[in-house]
Amino acid sequence: MKETKIGIIGLGYVGLPLAVEFGKILPTVGFDVNAARIAELKGGNDHTLETTKEDICAATQLSYTTNLDDLRPCNVYIVSVPTPVDKHKRPDLTPLIKASETVGKVIKEGDIVIYESTVYPGATEEDCVPVLEEQSGLTFNKDFFCGFSPERINPGDKVHTLTTIRKITSGSTPDVAEFIDQLYNRILKNGTFKASSIRVAEAAKVIENSQRDINIAFVNELALIFERMGIDTNEVLDAACSKWNFLNFRPGLVGGHCIGIDPYYLTHKAQELGYHPEIILAGRRLNDNMGFYVAKQIIKLMIQKGQQIAGARVLMLGITFKENCPDIRNSRAIDVVTELTDFGCKVEVYDPWASPEEVKAEYDITLTPILAESYDAIVLAVSHEQFKTMNIKALCNKHGVLFDIKGLLPKDIVDGRL
């Protein structure tokens, strides 16, 4: 291949770090349909906080655009768009198909298209390639080629970043697989794992988060059991962790754009093939219902303390899907808010990391800018660094309930926790 010029389709949590790293060493075009996002990045800012202004400025060969024609000179395209599920928990490939249509309009003979979005095994070749062929008029594995190198971005994690993790690569032919593997190795410090096929790479990615989901579902179920026994789940886990090979998962709300979504891609494909997954779907059901369980536990504690539920003032600390991260996608903290509101509580939400505009648009919630006092209940939903130094208990009234979902606070000051 002549000089590599890269086009990144989608500049979110996954695409921007890729564009920045490749833009430091190769001509790179970052494409996104969101004009506001492009304007933000041209100003050197990233509201996701995954990339610093210094890194953006260091990517001297990177340009940003919403113009399709600016992608035409590229010969390697990397698609990094979201792969959500719909309200029925079915995979929604709309962003992926639209991105494939975009790329199909500009690819030429010899070009390579690499997908990073999490999908079920077979999606690249069965769902995306036909779109590329239809839009371009080219033939797969004759005129153009494909690869799959799944993202492993962990929002808010400043240790396991794009350049420090080991990455899976794959290609539609042995030569393309080797080219893609060498390409990614140019920006990675810990190398790659070259999978034998695109389908193997797709399957490896989707089971990574499914495994974690099942493990969290197990400890969440333990929390449901031990609560009935009057045993503190975190104390049980601390004791069990004294064994060298015990896996230290903790109970909690399972949200975000990976763990709470990816298993449904695998189960969808399994059901399409006539197999009904038992363990994976059981884990998903359990984790999806934890927010409602938490809300009911809070209500029970409030009643035990003589609180009047209707009109009670409740403070939710945190709405992002995880700590020290502005990402609110698929946050299951919203389930606690919804259930408490249905009980008649007046719920205020405070989160120093979340964007008020995004929270309003996504959940129709107006974040409270200033904390008051004398709350009837406070729910610590996300363990942001700011919350570790706050005197949260002092915000409760005399009979107030403090519930710690994350196990962040000392046991002796809370009324309940998972």
Tab-separated table of C-alpha atoms in Angstrom:
chain	number	residue	atom	x	y	z
A	1	MET	CA	0.000	0.000	0.000
A	2	LYS	CA	1.143	3.517	-0.740
A	3	GLU	CA	1.539	5.977	2.124
A	4	THR	CA	-1.104	5.233	4.714
A	5	LYS	CA	-3.693	7.937	5.261
A	6	ILE	CA	-6.270	7.167	7.924
A	7	GLY	CA	-9.903	8.220	8.212
A	8	ILE	CA	-11.583	7.807	11.618
A	9	ILE	CA	-15.387	7.645	11.474
A	10	GLY	CA	-16.874	8.744	14.801
A	11	LEU	CA	-14.977	10.898	17.301
A	12	GLY	CA	-16.407	9.811	20.644
A	13	TYR	CA	-14.803	7.959	23.543
A	14	VAL	CA	-13.219	5.461	21.145
A	15	GLY	CA	-12.598	7.372	17.931
A	16	LEU	CA	-10.924	10.480	19.315
A	17	PRO	CA	-8.077	8.718	21.174
A	18	LEU	CA	-7.446	6.698	17.999
A	19	ALA	CA	-7.447	9.796	15.807
A	20	VAL	CA	-5.076	11.612	18.150
A	21	GLU	CA	-2.560	8.773	18.393
A	22	PHE	CA	-2.532	8.067	14.659
A	23	GLY	CA	-2.513	11.821	13.983
A	24	LYS	CA	0.820	12.064	15.775
A	25	ILE	CA	2.532	9.818	13.208
A	26	LEU	CA	0.347	9.609	10.074
A	27	PRO	CA	-1.948	11.849	8.002
A	28	THR	CA	-5.321	11.346	9.700
A	29	VAL	CA	-8.801	12.732	9.106
A	30	GLY	CA	-11.291	12.648	11.970
A	31	PHE	CA	-14.878	12.599	10.707
A	32	ASP	CA	-18.048	13.112	12.741
A	33	VAL	CA	-21.573	14.152	11.793
A	34	ASN	CA	-21.829	16.289	14.944
A	35	ALA	CA	-20.703	19.772	13.918
A	36	ALA	CA	-20.534	20.929	17.552
A	37	ARG	CA	-18.144	18.075	18.341
A	38	ILE	CA	-15.895	19.043	15.439
A	39	ALA	CA	-15.858	22.685	16.541
A	40	GLU	CA	-14.987	21.613	20.087
A	41	LEU	CA	-12.074	19.480	18.909
A	42	LYS	CA	-10.749	22.158	16.577
A	43	GLY	CA	-10.554	24.333	19.692
A	44	GLY	CA	-8.434	21.665	21.380
A	45	ASN	CA	-11.097	20.582	23.875
A	46	ASP	CA	-12.625	17.181	24.626
A	47	HIS	CA	-15.654	17.171	26.930
A	48	THR	CA	-15.348	13.386	27.444
A	49	LEU	CA	-11.986	14.026	29.187
A	50	GLU	CA	-10.502	10.957	27.495
A	51	THR	CA	-7.932	13.083	25.667
A	52	THR	CA	-5.991	16.062	26.982
A	53	LYS	CA	-5.512	19.368	25.202
A	54	GLU	CA	-1.781	18.631	25.070
A	55	ASP	CA	-2.381	15.338	23.234
A	56	ILE	CA	-4.808	16.959	20.815
A	57	CYS	CA	-2.262	19.667	20.025
A	58	ALA	CA	0.475	17.036	19.613
A	59	ALA	CA	-1.491	15.341	16.814
A	60	THR	CA	-0.066	17.668	14.181
A	61	GLN	CA	-1.164	15.492	11.228
A	62	LEU	CA	-4.780	15.275	12.366
A	63	SER	CA	-7.618	17.290	10.836
A	64	TYR	CA	-11.318	17.308	11.739
A	65	THR	CA	-14.278	17.469	9.406
A	66	THR	CA	-17.986	16.884	8.822
A	67	ASN	CA	-17.410	16.948	5.056
A	68	LEU	CA	-17.527	13.534	3.375
A	69	ASP	CA	-15.239	14.655	0.554
A	70	ASP	CA	-12.398	15.208	3.027
A	71	LEU	CA	-12.325	11.427	3.586
A	72	ARG	CA	-11.728	10.532	-0.061
A	73	PRO	CA	-7.900	10.750	0.015
A	74	CYS	CA	-7.781	8.185	2.856
A	75	ASN	CA	-6.977	4.531	2.199
A	76	VAL	CA	-7.548	3.070	5.664
A	77	TYR	CA	-10.876	3.739	7.385
A	78	ILE	CA	-11.539	2.973	11.038
A	79	VAL	CA	-15.195	2.912	12.129
A	80	SER	CA	-15.735	3.685	15.817
A	81	VAL	CA	-19.420	4.440	16.303
A	82	PRO	CA	-21.769	3.333	19.110
A	83	THR	CA	-23.585	-0.005	18.954
A	84	PRO	CA	-26.549	0.401	21.346
A	85	VAL	CA	-29.646	-1.701	21.960
A	86	ASP	CA	-33.236	-0.576	21.443
A	87	LYS	CA	-35.973	-0.438	24.097
A	88	HIS	CA	-36.557	-4.160	23.607
A	89	LYS	CA	-32.869	-4.944	24.290
A	90	ARG	CA	-32.244	-5.847	20.660
A	91	PRO	CA	-29.025	-4.757	18.898
A	92	ASP	CA	-29.432	-1.472	17.063
A	93	LEU	CA	-26.953	-1.444	14.186
A	94	THR	CA	-28.255	1.843	12.770
A	95	PRO	CA	-25.115	3.885	13.599
A	96	LEU	CA	-22.904	1.107	12.239
A	97	ILE	CA	-24.873	0.757	9.006
A	98	LYS	CA	-24.934	4.522	8.464
A	99	ALA	CA	-21.173	4.688	9.051
A	100	SER	CA	-20.708	1.845	6.560
A	101	GLU	CA	-22.788	3.766	4.021
A	102	THR	CA	-20.554	6.787	4.559
A	103	VAL	CA	-17.375	4.783	4.054
A	104	GLY	CA	-18.860	2.930	1.085
A	105	LYS	CA	-19.301	6.225	-0.743
A	106	VAL	CA	-15.592	7.057	-0.575
A	107	ILE	CA	-13.581	3.809	-0.623
A	108	LYS	CA	-11.466	2.921	-3.630
A	109	GLU	CA	-9.695	-0.193	-4.908
A	110	GLY	CA	-7.137	-1.415	-2.400
A	111	ASP	CA	-8.655	0.385	0.598
A	112	ILE	CA	-9.106	-1.250	4.006
A	113	VAL	CA	-12.029	-0.728	6.400
A	114	ILE	CA	-11.462	-1.589	10.064
A	115	TYR	CA	-14.316	-1.813	12.558
A	116	GLU	CA	-13.838	-1.143	16.281
A	117	SER	CA	-17.484	-1.119	17.416
A	118	THR	CA	-18.617	-4.038	19.578
A	119	VAL	CA	-20.860	-6.417	17.619
A	120	TYR	CA	-21.955	-10.055	17.581
A	121	PRO	CA	-19.762	-12.555	15.697
A	122	GLY	CA	-20.378	-12.240	11.976
A	123	ALA	CA	-21.671	-8.662	11.934
A	124	THR	CA	-18.691	-7.195	10.064
A	125	GLU	CA	-18.893	-9.599	7.132
A	126	GLU	CA	-22.653	-10.273	7.194
A	127	ASP	CA	-24.064	-6.815	7.957
A	128	CYS	CA	-21.407	-4.217	7.129
A	129	VAL	CA	-19.619	-5.642	4.084
A	130	PRO	CA	-22.798	-5.848	1.931
A	131	VAL	CA	-23.424	-2.152	2.647
A	132	LEU	CA	-19.856	-1.298	1.638
A	133	GLU	CA	-20.233	-3.296	-1.580
A	134	GLU	CA	-23.598	-1.749	-2.443
A	135	GLN	CA	-22.439	1.832	-1.875
A	136	SER	CA	-19.056	1.476	-3.579
A	137	GLY	CA	-19.782	-0.969	-6.375
A	138	LEU	CA	-16.599	-2.789	-5.314
A	139	THR	CA	-16.127	-6.458	-4.422
A	140	PHE	CA	-15.064	-7.554	-0.930
A	141	ASN	CA	-11.642	-9.222	-0.677
A	142	LYS	CA	-10.962	-8.390	-4.316
A	143	ASP	CA	-11.240	-4.601	-4.534
A	144	PHE	CA	-11.345	-3.711	-0.827
A	145	PHE	CA	-10.690	-5.464	2.452
A	146	CYS	CA	-11.860	-5.381	6.059
A	147	GLY	CA	-10.575	-5.885	9.562
A	148	PHE	CA	-11.859	-5.896	13.114
A	149	SER	CA	-9.920	-4.529	16.080
A	150	PRO	CA	-12.311	-4.125	19.000
A	151	GLU	CA	-12.018	-1.100	21.266
A	152	ARG	CA	-10.979	-1.597	24.868
A	153	ILE	CA	-11.557	1.925	26.114
A	154	ASN	CA	-12.427	2.138	29.812
A	155	PRO	CA	-13.897	5.641	30.329
A	156	GLY	CA	-12.220	7.549	33.146
A	157	ASP	CA	-9.341	5.054	33.440
A	158	LYS	CA	-6.016	6.876	33.122
A	159	VAL	CA	-3.949	3.692	33.549
A	160	HIS	CA	-5.457	1.303	30.996
A	161	THR	CA	-5.515	3.673	28.036
A	162	LEU	CA	-5.437	3.064	24.285
A	163	THR	CA	-1.655	3.083	24.056
A	164	THR	CA	-0.969	0.972	27.173
A	165	ILE	CA	-3.386	-1.924	26.628
A	166	ARG	CA	-2.858	-4.972	24.445
A	167	LYS	CA	-5.208	-4.890	21.465
A	168	ILE	CA	-6.838	-7.611	19.380
A	169	THR	CA	-6.452	-7.314	15.602
A	170	SER	CA	-7.761	-9.291	12.637
A	171	GLY	CA	-8.191	-9.037	8.887
A	172	SER	CA	-10.219	-10.544	6.057
A	173	THR	CA	-7.092	-12.047	4.442
A	174	PRO	CA	-3.755	-13.082	5.972
A	175	ASP	CA	-1.928	-10.177	4.306
A	176	VAL	CA	-4.520	-7.643	5.446
A	177	ALA	CA	-4.459	-9.095	8.965
A	178	GLU	CA	-0.696	-8.603	9.076
A	179	PHE	CA	-0.939	-5.043	7.745
A	180	ILE	CA	-3.582	-4.117	10.339
A	181	ASP	CA	-1.563	-5.736	13.111
A	182	GLN	CA	1.549	-3.757	12.179
A	183	LEU	CA	-0.488	-0.553	11.811
A	184	TYR	CA	-1.843	-0.698	15.367
A	185	ASN	CA	1.543	-1.696	16.740
A	186	ARG	CA	2.826	1.680	15.606
A	187	ILE	CA	0.787	3.402	18.348
A	188	LEU	CA	0.692	0.707	21.052
A	189	LYS	CA	3.218	0.121	23.836
A	190	ASN	CA	2.141	-3.399	24.815
A	191	GLY	CA	1.540	-4.942	21.434
A	192	THR	CA	-1.330	-6.840	19.904
A	193	PHE	CA	-2.963	-10.251	19.730
A	194	LYS	CA	-3.621	-11.198	16.125
A	195	ALA	CA	-6.790	-13.310	15.991
A	196	SER	CA	-7.200	-16.002	13.358
A	197	SER	CA	-10.301	-14.393	11.855
A	198	ILE	CA	-12.617	-11.415	12.108
A	199	ARG	CA	-15.315	-13.595	13.694
A	200	VAL	CA	-12.929	-14.765	16.424
A	201	ALA	CA	-12.000	-11.150	17.190
A	202	GLU	CA	-15.670	-10.150	17.308
A	203	ALA	CA	-16.470	-13.043	19.639
A	204	ALA	CA	-13.523	-12.296	21.933
A	205	LYS	CA	-14.662	-8.715	22.410
A	206	VAL	CA	-18.296	-9.509	23.145
A	207	ILE	CA	-17.437	-12.138	25.783
A	208	GLU	CA	-15.056	-9.806	27.657
A	209	ASN	CA	-17.881	-7.669	28.990
A	210	SER	CA	-20.359	-10.557	29.177
A	211	GLN	CA	-18.007	-12.330	31.576
A	212	ARG	CA	-17.750	-9.256	33.776
A	213	ASP	CA	-21.526	-8.795	33.702
A	214	ILE	CA	-22.090	-12.355	34.920
A	215	ASN	CA	-19.542	-11.999	37.727
A	216	ILE	CA	-21.195	-8.798	38.962
A	217	ALA	CA	-24.618	-10.458	38.715
A	218	PHE	CA	-23.329	-13.204	41.004
A	219	VAL	CA	-22.271	-10.791	43.750
A	220	ASN	CA	-25.463	-8.785	43.269
A	221	GLU	CA	-27.421	-11.951	43.908
A	222	LEU	CA	-25.283	-12.578	46.982
A	223	ALA	CA	-26.288	-9.107	48.194
A	224	LEU	CA	-29.965	-10.027	47.823
A	225	ILE	CA	-29.421	-13.251	49.769
A	226	PHE	CA	-27.226	-11.839	52.529
A	227	GLU	CA	-29.596	-8.918	53.099
A	228	ARG	CA	-32.245	-11.454	54.079
A	229	MET	CA	-29.750	-13.075	56.439
A	230	GLY	CA	-28.703	-9.800	58.035
A	231	ILE	CA	-25.116	-10.227	56.817
A	232	ASP	CA	-23.034	-7.418	55.318
A	233	THR	CA	-22.115	-8.472	51.765
A	234	ASN	CA	-18.936	-6.391	51.585
A	235	GLU	CA	-17.659	-7.959	54.805
A	236	VAL	CA	-18.282	-11.396	53.318
A	237	LEU	CA	-16.389	-10.446	50.159
A	238	ASP	CA	-13.501	-8.988	52.170
A	239	ALA	CA	-13.198	-12.292	54.008
A	240	ALA	CA	-13.446	-14.357	50.816
A	241	CYS	CA	-10.747	-12.231	49.167
A	242	SER	CA	-8.242	-13.667	51.646
A	243	LYS	CA	-8.157	-16.689	49.313
A	244	TRP	CA	-5.572	-16.130	46.585
A	245	ASN	CA	-7.785	-16.938	43.607
A	246	PHE	CA	-11.068	-15.348	44.680
A	247	LEU	CA	-12.307	-12.758	42.151
A	248	ASN	CA	-12.947	-9.433	43.876
A	249	PHE	CA	-16.142	-8.236	42.215
A	250	ARG	CA	-18.466	-5.963	44.199
A	251	PRO	CA	-22.249	-5.482	44.054
A	252	GLY	CA	-23.657	-2.392	42.395
A	253	LEU	CA	-25.486	-0.859	39.467
A	254	VAL	CA	-24.297	-2.121	36.083
A	255	GLY	CA	-24.577	0.530	33.399
A	256	GLY	CA	-22.474	2.177	30.742
A	257	HIS	CA	-22.102	1.496	27.062
A	258	CYS	CA	-20.253	-1.816	27.464
A	259	ILE	CA	-21.118	-4.186	30.296
A	260	GLY	CA	-24.819	-3.307	30.334
A	261	ILE	CA	-25.142	-3.529	26.524
A	262	ASP	CA	-22.697	-5.996	24.977
A	263	PRO	CA	-24.198	-9.242	26.371
A	264	TYR	CA	-27.401	-8.536	24.455
A	265	TYR	CA	-25.423	-8.666	21.191
A	266	LEU	CA	-24.189	-12.164	21.992
A	267	THR	CA	-27.585	-13.430	23.172
A	268	HIS	CA	-29.281	-11.962	20.096
A	269	LYS	CA	-27.026	-13.945	17.791
A	270	ALA	CA	-27.412	-17.090	19.874
A	271	GLN	CA	-31.214	-16.852	19.729
A	272	GLU	CA	-31.046	-16.201	15.994
A	273	LEU	CA	-29.254	-19.554	15.718
A	274	GLY	CA	-31.888	-21.342	17.808
A	275	TYR	CA	-30.088	-21.389	21.163
A	276	HIS	CA	-31.577	-19.698	24.231
A	277	PRO	CA	-28.757	-18.474	26.520
A	278	GLU	CA	-29.554	-19.170	30.175
A	279	ILE	CA	-26.728	-17.780	32.298
A	280	ILE	CA	-26.053	-14.620	30.273
A	281	LEU	CA	-29.692	-13.505	30.200
A	282	ALA	CA	-30.232	-14.414	33.853
A	283	GLY	CA	-27.300	-12.191	34.778
A	284	ARG	CA	-28.658	-9.362	32.641
A	285	ARG	CA	-32.114	-9.571	34.239
A	286	LEU	CA	-30.654	-9.514	37.726
A	287	ASN	CA	-28.339	-6.583	37.044
A	288	ASP	CA	-31.027	-4.598	35.225
A	289	ASN	CA	-33.288	-4.853	38.291
A	290	MET	CA	-30.761	-3.775	40.934
A	291	GLY	CA	-31.757	-0.097	40.790
A	292	PHE	CA	-35.348	-0.921	41.659
A	293	TYR	CA	-34.202	-3.191	44.496
A	294	VAL	CA	-32.026	-0.392	45.915
A	295	ALA	CA	-34.917	2.081	45.806
A	296	LYS	CA	-37.180	-0.306	47.695
A	297	GLN	CA	-34.503	-0.859	50.342
A	298	ILE	CA	-34.241	2.914	50.821
A	299	ILE	CA	-38.008	3.259	51.162
A	300	LYS	CA	-38.068	0.450	53.723
A	301	LEU	CA	-35.368	2.156	55.803
A	302	MET	CA	-37.194	5.485	55.598
A	303	ILE	CA	-40.417	3.890	56.853
A	304	GLN	CA	-38.534	2.198	59.701
A	305	LYS	CA	-37.266	5.640	60.760
A	306	GLY	CA	-40.765	7.118	60.704
A	307	GLN	CA	-40.295	9.124	57.515
A	308	GLN	CA	-43.275	10.174	55.403
A	309	ILE	CA	-42.533	8.931	51.898
A	310	ALA	CA	-44.798	11.185	49.845
A	311	GLY	CA	-42.962	14.459	49.378
A	312	ALA	CA	-39.760	13.247	51.061
A	313	ARG	CA	-36.615	15.086	49.909
A	314	VAL	CA	-34.059	12.634	48.551
A	315	LEU	CA	-30.582	13.518	47.302
A	316	MET	CA	-28.901	11.303	44.693
A	317	LEU	CA	-25.133	11.728	44.666
A	318	GLY	CA	-24.030	10.793	41.161
A	319	ILE	CA	-25.758	10.102	37.850
A	320	THR	CA	-22.813	9.033	35.624
A	321	PHE	CA	-22.473	5.321	35.011
A	322	LYS	CA	-19.184	5.119	36.926
A	323	GLU	CA	-16.875	7.162	39.117
A	324	ASN	CA	-14.667	10.052	37.976
A	325	CYS	CA	-16.092	10.045	34.486
A	326	PRO	CA	-18.634	12.319	32.712
A	327	ASP	CA	-20.211	9.453	30.740
A	328	ILE	CA	-23.946	9.191	31.471
A	329	ARG	CA	-24.791	6.629	28.762
A	330	ASN	CA	-27.009	3.815	30.043
A	331	SER	CA	-26.531	4.930	33.650
A	332	ARG	CA	-28.565	2.654	35.898
A	333	ALA	CA	-28.601	5.265	38.647
A	334	ILE	CA	-31.609	6.602	36.759
A	335	ASP	CA	-33.541	3.474	37.804
A	336	VAL	CA	-33.173	4.467	41.463
A	337	VAL	CA	-34.345	7.998	40.672
A	338	THR	CA	-37.341	6.726	38.701
A	339	GLU	CA	-38.462	4.273	41.371
A	340	LEU	CA	-38.094	6.759	44.237
A	341	THR	CA	-40.032	9.324	42.217
A	342	ASP	CA	-42.787	6.763	41.623
A	343	PHE	CA	-43.012	6.296	45.404
A	344	GLY	CA	-43.715	10.032	45.676
A	345	CYS	CA	-40.281	11.254	46.725
A	346	LYS	CA	-38.887	14.555	45.449
A	347	VAL	CA	-35.482	13.563	44.147
A	348	GLU	CA	-32.597	15.979	43.586
A	349	VAL	CA	-29.547	14.837	41.656
A	350	TYR	CA	-26.056	16.237	42.218
A	351	ASP	CA	-23.081	15.237	40.087
A	352	PRO	CA	-19.966	17.412	39.657
A	353	TRP	CA	-18.778	15.297	36.716
A	354	ALA	CA	-21.908	15.173	34.566
A	355	SER	CA	-22.872	17.783	31.997
A	356	PRO	CA	-26.167	19.442	33.051
A	357	GLU	CA	-27.132	19.840	29.391
A	358	GLU	CA	-26.520	16.164	28.611
A	359	VAL	CA	-28.397	14.977	31.709
A	360	LYS	CA	-31.358	17.179	30.829
A	361	ALA	CA	-31.401	15.968	27.238
A	362	GLU	CA	-30.938	12.283	28.101
A	363	TYR	CA	-33.012	11.889	31.268
A	364	ASP	CA	-35.040	15.115	31.560
A	365	ILE	CA	-33.408	15.785	34.923
A	366	THR	CA	-32.179	19.196	36.025
A	367	LEU	CA	-29.044	18.744	38.106
A	368	THR	CA	-29.022	20.623	41.379
A	369	PRO	CA	-26.036	23.014	41.391
A	370	ILE	CA	-25.834	23.514	45.165
A	371	LEU	CA	-26.323	21.023	47.977
A	372	ALA	CA	-28.823	21.941	50.673
A	373	GLU	CA	-29.301	20.289	54.065
A	374	SER	CA	-31.905	18.330	55.981
A	375	TYR	CA	-32.543	15.672	53.334
A	376	ASP	CA	-34.855	12.821	54.326
A	377	ALA	CA	-32.592	10.397	52.466
A	378	ILE	CA	-29.278	10.509	50.628
A	379	VAL	CA	-28.182	7.887	48.121
A	380	LEU	CA	-24.488	7.592	47.285
A	381	ALA	CA	-24.803	6.158	43.776
A	382	VAL	CA	-21.366	6.919	42.289
A	383	SER	CA	-18.045	7.012	44.145
A	384	HIS	CA	-16.599	10.213	42.655
A	385	GLU	CA	-13.425	11.500	44.327
A	386	GLN	CA	-15.290	14.621	45.464
A	387	PHE	CA	-17.689	12.525	47.544
A	388	LYS	CA	-14.887	10.880	49.508
A	389	THR	CA	-14.073	14.109	51.338
A	390	MET	CA	-17.636	15.359	51.845
A	391	ASN	CA	-19.410	15.166	55.177
A	392	ILE	CA	-22.409	13.497	53.570
A	393	LYS	CA	-24.037	12.437	56.813
A	394	ALA	CA	-24.316	16.089	57.877
A	395	LEU	CA	-26.646	16.730	54.933
A	396	CYS	CA	-29.260	14.353	56.380
A	397	ASN	CA	-31.898	15.471	58.845
A	398	LYS	CA	-32.220	13.900	62.291
A	399	HIS	CA	-34.143	10.877	60.992
A	400	GLY	CA	-32.540	10.842	57.563
A	401	VAL	CA	-31.446	7.671	55.776
A	402	LEU	CA	-27.987	7.369	54.210
A	403	PHE	CA	-27.714	4.526	51.700
A	404	ASP	CA	-24.311	3.690	50.189
A	405	ILE	CA	-24.604	1.736	46.940
A	406	LYS	CA	-20.848	1.750	46.331
A	407	GLY	CA	-19.595	0.743	49.782
A	408	LEU	CA	-17.509	3.915	49.861
A	409	LEU	CA	-18.402	5.184	53.339
A	410	PRO	CA	-17.631	3.661	56.751
A	411	LYS	CA	-20.241	1.092	57.687
A	412	ASP	CA	-21.006	2.744	61.030
A	413	ILE	CA	-22.321	5.986	59.469
A	414	VAL	CA	-24.640	4.504	56.860
A	415	ASP	CA	-28.093	3.026	57.294
A	416	GLY	CA	-27.806	0.619	54.417
A	417	ARG	CA	-25.567	-0.533	51.616
A	418	LEU	CA	-25.333	-3.334	49.087
